[in-house]
Amino acid sequence: MAQIIIDKRYCGPPNSGNGGYVCGRLARHVPGAAEVTLRAPPPLDTPLAAVATDDGTWELRDGDKAVATGSTASIELAQVETATLPEARAAELLALSKPHEHPLPHCFVCGPARTKGDGLRIFAGPLGRHAQTPVLAASWVPDPNLAAEDGLIAPEFLWSALDCPTGFACNYDQQSAGFEKTPLLLGRMSARIEARPRPGVPCIITAWPTGRDGRKRTAEAALHDEAGKLLAVARTTWIAVEREVQLGRG
């Protein structure tokens, strides 16, 4: 058993952890590619227990309550979308990057109210491509304070970076060239990390929707460096909820 505390810096909604970050923290205990399912809003500044179960999975527990479960997974995407760094920076101009228009302005990953070096400030916007499936992109230059002991960016921050762009991809309406306002919460995330970048190295994130089924919306994402090297891929499932639930009030 290991103890995990989600610092308030790593919030998504105001009173709970960013889903990708929490998934990435639990995934550290899973060898190779992992799939993590969020069972409850991850509390902030609270000692949580990462516990290995008899069937080989891991649970993140708040007392007797399971907050998340994780296991090994095979993650092979049918197609991996790419973008150049200039394309990603142009796409950011079309993102929801103003606090008054953003659903969670203080989110660790995508919140525009977070300062540089505090939040990741990843703002995914649509690429200017006439494709059947819309693709969103963003640039990201990892801050030195995200590095692990080996000098490379800690894996949970790669999970984080791939999280929020998929949520915006699920809510992007290509016909209107705008974002729907449906409140979403991350329900499940799978990720495979190929390589971890060094701080200060420009990276490119792409994300695209893959389907809808009732309240569920799915998307995939990829992280590349500026030279086009694949660093990580992810698959996510988001759940449409009421706004009060998204904010942790319901």
Short mmCIF file of C-alpha atoms in Angstrom, two decimals:
data_model
loop_
_atom_site.label_atom_id
_atom_site.label_comp_id
_atom_site.label_asym_id
_atom_site.label_seq_id
_atom_site.Cartn_x
_atom_site.Cartn_y
_atom_site.Cartn_z
CA MET A 1 0.00 0.00 0.00
CA ALA A 2 1.19 3.50 -0.84
CA GLN A 3 -0.20 6.87 0.17
CA ILE A 4 -1.18 9.44 -2.44
CA ILE A 5 -2.23 13.02 -1.69
CA ILE A 6 -3.73 15.10 -4.50
CA ASP A 7 -2.48 18.60 -3.78
CA LYS A 8 -5.01 21.37 -4.34
CA ARG A 9 -2.76 22.71 -7.11
CA TYR A 10 -3.83 19.74 -9.22
CA CYS A 11 -7.56 20.41 -9.18
CA GLY A 12 -9.86 20.01 -12.16
CA PRO A 13 -13.23 21.07 -10.80
CA PRO A 14 -12.79 23.41 -7.83
CA ASN A 15 -12.95 20.75 -5.11
CA SER A 16 -11.56 17.61 -6.75
CA GLY A 17 -8.47 16.43 -8.59
CA ASN A 18 -7.93 16.78 -12.31
CA GLY A 19 -8.95 13.45 -13.77
CA GLY A 20 -5.90 12.91 -15.96
CA TYR A 21 -3.51 13.79 -13.15
CA VAL A 22 -5.23 11.41 -10.72
CA CYS A 23 -5.27 8.62 -13.32
CA GLY A 24 -1.58 9.19 -13.95
CA ARG A 25 -0.72 9.03 -10.25
CA LEU A 26 -2.46 5.66 -9.86
CA ALA A 27 -1.01 4.43 -13.18
CA ARG A 28 2.49 4.78 -11.72
CA HIS A 29 1.77 1.51 -9.89
CA VAL A 30 0.69 -0.31 -13.06
CA PRO A 31 3.44 -1.70 -15.31
CA GLY A 32 3.30 -0.53 -18.92
CA ALA A 33 0.19 0.97 -20.50
CA ALA A 34 -2.69 1.40 -18.07
CA GLU A 35 -6.42 1.99 -17.93
CA VAL A 36 -7.88 3.88 -14.97
CA THR A 37 -11.56 4.28 -14.16
CA LEU A 38 -12.63 7.12 -11.88
CA ARG A 39 -15.31 5.96 -9.43
CA ALA A 40 -15.79 9.16 -7.41
CA PRO A 41 -14.51 12.75 -7.40
CA PRO A 42 -10.89 12.54 -6.15
CA PRO A 43 -10.66 14.66 -2.97
CA LEU A 44 -7.91 17.24 -2.55
CA ASP A 45 -5.35 17.41 0.25
CA THR A 46 -6.58 14.08 1.60
CA PRO A 47 -4.45 10.98 2.26
CA LEU A 48 -5.56 8.29 -0.20
CA ALA A 49 -4.36 4.69 -0.26
CA ALA A 50 -3.14 3.00 -3.46
CA VAL A 51 -3.82 -0.67 -2.80
CA ALA A 52 -2.98 -3.74 -4.89
CA THR A 53 -5.94 -6.14 -5.11
CA ASP A 54 -5.93 -9.92 -5.36
CA ASP A 55 -6.83 -9.85 -9.07
CA GLY A 56 -3.77 -7.77 -10.01
CA THR A 57 -5.51 -4.41 -10.27
CA TRP A 58 -4.93 -1.30 -8.16
CA GLU A 59 -7.44 0.76 -6.22
CA LEU A 60 -7.16 4.33 -5.01
CA ARG A 61 -9.18 4.45 -1.79
CA ASP A 62 -10.52 7.19 0.41
CA GLY A 63 -11.12 5.14 3.53
CA ASP A 64 -13.38 2.28 2.44
CA LYS A 65 -14.53 4.07 -0.74
CA ALA A 66 -12.87 3.34 -4.08
CA VAL A 67 -12.01 6.59 -5.83
CA ALA A 68 -10.35 4.95 -8.86
CA THR A 69 -9.31 1.54 -10.15
CA GLY A 70 -6.42 0.79 -12.51
CA SER A 71 -5.12 -2.14 -14.49
CA THR A 72 -2.81 -2.97 -17.38
CA ALA A 73 -4.21 -2.32 -20.85
CA SER A 74 -3.42 -2.66 -24.52
CA ILE A 75 -3.75 0.70 -26.26
CA GLU A 76 -3.54 0.70 -30.02
CA LEU A 77 -5.17 3.59 -31.86
CA ALA A 78 -6.49 3.05 -35.38
CA GLN A 79 -5.14 6.43 -36.39
CA VAL A 80 -2.87 8.95 -34.71
CA GLU A 81 -3.43 12.56 -35.71
CA THR A 82 -0.48 14.94 -35.91
CA ALA A 83 0.11 18.66 -36.27
CA THR A 84 3.08 20.96 -36.60
CA LEU A 85 3.97 23.39 -33.85
CA PRO A 86 2.81 26.41 -35.92
CA GLU A 87 -0.50 24.62 -36.65
CA ALA A 88 -1.00 23.89 -32.95
CA ARG A 89 -0.30 27.49 -31.97
CA ALA A 90 -2.74 28.72 -34.61
CA ALA A 91 -5.39 26.32 -33.29
CA GLU A 92 -4.96 27.75 -29.79
CA LEU A 93 -6.30 31.07 -31.03
CA LEU A 94 -9.68 29.36 -31.48
CA ALA A 95 -9.71 27.70 -28.05
CA LEU A 96 -11.78 28.63 -25.00
CA SER A 97 -8.90 30.49 -23.38
CA LYS A 98 -10.75 33.33 -21.63
CA PRO A 99 -11.80 32.78 -17.99
CA HIS A 100 -15.34 34.09 -18.57
CA GLU A 101 -16.03 31.57 -21.35
CA HIS A 102 -14.22 28.57 -19.88
CA PRO A 103 -16.22 25.94 -17.92
CA LEU A 104 -13.46 25.36 -15.31
CA PRO A 105 -11.14 28.39 -15.41
CA HIS A 106 -8.96 27.16 -12.53
CA CYS A 107 -8.37 23.63 -13.89
CA PHE A 108 -4.73 22.61 -13.50
CA VAL A 109 -4.48 21.54 -17.15
CA CYS A 110 -6.66 23.84 -19.23
CA GLY A 111 -7.62 26.67 -16.89
CA PRO A 112 -6.88 30.12 -18.33
CA ALA A 113 -7.00 31.62 -14.83
CA ARG A 114 -3.88 29.65 -13.84
CA THR A 115 -0.54 31.42 -14.18
CA LYS A 116 2.37 30.12 -16.24
CA GLY A 117 4.38 27.62 -14.21
CA ASP A 118 1.40 26.88 -11.96
CA GLY A 119 -1.10 25.35 -14.38
CA LEU A 120 -0.24 23.65 -17.67
CA ARG A 121 -2.27 26.24 -19.65
CA ILE A 122 -3.06 23.84 -22.49
CA PHE A 123 -5.67 25.42 -24.75
CA ALA A 124 -6.81 23.04 -27.48
CA GLY A 125 -8.52 24.56 -30.51
CA PRO A 126 -9.61 23.18 -33.88
CA LEU A 127 -7.12 22.70 -36.68
CA GLY A 128 -8.10 24.35 -39.94
CA ARG A 129 -8.65 21.11 -41.82
CA HIS A 130 -11.66 19.99 -43.83
CA ALA A 131 -11.86 16.46 -42.45
CA GLN A 132 -14.78 14.24 -41.53
CA THR A 133 -13.57 14.06 -37.93
CA PRO A 134 -12.50 17.33 -36.30
CA VAL A 135 -9.02 17.44 -34.78
CA LEU A 136 -8.02 19.79 -32.00
CA ALA A 137 -4.44 20.77 -31.24
CA ALA A 138 -2.42 22.67 -28.68
CA SER A 139 1.20 23.36 -27.87
CA TRP A 140 2.79 22.67 -24.52
CA VAL A 141 6.22 23.55 -23.13
CA PRO A 142 6.59 21.57 -19.86
CA ASP A 143 7.81 23.65 -16.93
CA PRO A 144 10.91 22.52 -14.99
CA ASN A 145 8.79 22.09 -11.84
CA LEU A 146 7.07 19.12 -13.51
CA ALA A 147 10.27 17.05 -13.71
CA ALA A 148 10.74 13.79 -11.84
CA GLU A 149 13.97 12.79 -10.11
CA ASP A 150 15.44 11.53 -13.40
CA GLY A 151 15.13 15.00 -14.95
CA LEU A 152 12.32 14.03 -17.35
CA ILE A 153 8.72 15.20 -17.05
CA ALA A 154 6.89 12.99 -14.54
CA PRO A 155 4.45 10.58 -16.23
CA GLU A 156 1.35 11.89 -14.44
CA PHE A 157 1.79 15.21 -16.22
CA LEU A 158 1.72 13.49 -19.60
CA TRP A 159 -1.57 11.90 -18.55
CA SER A 160 -2.73 15.36 -17.48
CA ALA A 161 -1.76 16.98 -20.77
CA LEU A 162 -3.70 14.37 -22.76
CA ASP A 163 -6.82 14.63 -20.58
CA CYS A 164 -8.55 17.98 -21.09
CA PRO A 165 -7.97 18.27 -24.87
CA THR A 166 -10.06 15.12 -25.36
CA GLY A 167 -12.88 16.64 -23.33
CA PHE A 168 -12.94 19.70 -25.59
CA ALA A 169 -12.76 17.41 -28.63
CA CYS A 170 -15.91 15.67 -27.36
CA ASN A 171 -17.68 19.02 -27.15
CA TYR A 172 -16.49 20.55 -30.41
CA ASP A 173 -19.20 21.06 -33.04
CA GLN A 174 -17.62 21.16 -36.47
CA GLN A 175 -20.74 22.52 -38.19
CA SER A 176 -20.95 25.62 -36.02
CA ALA A 177 -17.16 25.80 -35.52
CA GLY A 178 -17.78 26.24 -31.81
CA PHE A 179 -17.85 24.34 -28.54
CA GLU A 180 -20.98 22.89 -26.98
CA LYS A 181 -21.59 23.82 -23.35
CA THR A 182 -22.44 20.31 -22.14
CA PRO A 183 -20.73 19.79 -18.75
CA LEU A 184 -18.44 16.75 -18.88
CA LEU A 185 -16.45 14.75 -16.36
CA LEU A 186 -13.72 12.23 -17.15
CA GLY A 187 -14.90 8.70 -16.42
CA ARG A 188 -12.08 6.53 -17.77
CA MET A 189 -8.65 7.08 -19.29
CA SER A 190 -6.12 4.75 -20.85
CA ALA A 191 -2.62 5.86 -21.79
CA ARG A 192 0.61 4.47 -23.17
CA ILE A 193 3.81 6.46 -22.72
CA GLU A 194 6.53 5.90 -25.31
CA ALA A 195 8.99 8.56 -24.09
CA ARG A 196 8.99 11.42 -21.62
CA PRO A 197 10.19 14.88 -22.69
CA ARG A 198 12.63 17.12 -20.88
CA PRO A 199 11.50 20.44 -19.41
CA GLY A 200 11.42 23.29 -21.88
CA VAL A 201 10.99 21.02 -24.92
CA PRO A 202 8.03 22.17 -27.09
CA CYS A 203 5.38 19.47 -27.46
CA ILE A 204 2.25 19.16 -29.58
CA ILE A 205 -1.03 17.64 -28.41
CA THR A 206 -3.72 16.49 -30.81
CA ALA A 207 -7.17 15.23 -29.79
CA TRP A 208 -10.18 14.00 -31.74
CA PRO A 209 -13.65 12.60 -30.89
CA THR A 210 -14.41 8.94 -31.61
CA GLY A 211 -18.05 8.47 -30.65
CA ARG A 212 -21.13 9.16 -28.55
CA ASP A 213 -23.49 6.77 -26.78
CA GLY A 214 -26.10 8.38 -24.60
CA ARG A 215 -24.30 10.34 -21.89
CA LYS A 216 -20.94 8.82 -22.85
CA ARG A 217 -18.53 10.58 -25.21
CA THR A 218 -15.22 9.10 -26.29
CA ALA A 219 -12.05 10.62 -27.72
CA GLU A 220 -8.39 9.90 -28.33
CA ALA A 221 -5.24 11.99 -28.13
CA ALA A 222 -1.55 11.96 -28.94
CA LEU A 223 1.52 13.81 -27.71
CA HIS A 224 4.48 14.46 -30.02
CA ASP A 225 7.63 16.49 -29.75
CA GLU A 226 8.43 19.25 -32.22
CA ALA A 227 10.33 16.81 -34.47
CA GLY A 228 7.26 14.55 -34.74
CA LYS A 229 8.40 11.82 -32.36
CA LEU A 230 5.46 10.11 -30.67
CA LEU A 231 5.66 10.49 -26.89
CA ALA A 232 2.29 9.18 -25.69
CA VAL A 233 -1.24 8.25 -26.74
CA ALA A 234 -4.48 8.14 -24.78
CA ARG A 235 -8.10 7.02 -25.02
CA THR A 236 -10.78 8.64 -22.85
CA THR A 237 -14.44 8.27 -21.92
CA TRP A 238 -16.30 11.34 -20.70
CA ILE A 239 -19.72 11.49 -19.04
CA ALA A 240 -22.24 14.29 -19.62
CA VAL A 241 -23.45 15.58 -16.24
CA GLU A 242 -25.39 18.46 -14.76
CA ARG A 243 -23.39 21.63 -14.18
CA GLU A 244 -23.77 21.32 -10.41
CA VAL A 245 -22.31 17.82 -10.56
CA GLN A 246 -19.35 19.02 -12.64
CA LEU A 247 -18.65 21.64 -9.99
CA GLY A 248 -18.89 19.05 -7.20
CA ARG A 249 -22.10 20.45 -5.74
CA GLY A 250 -24.47 17.68 -6.74
#
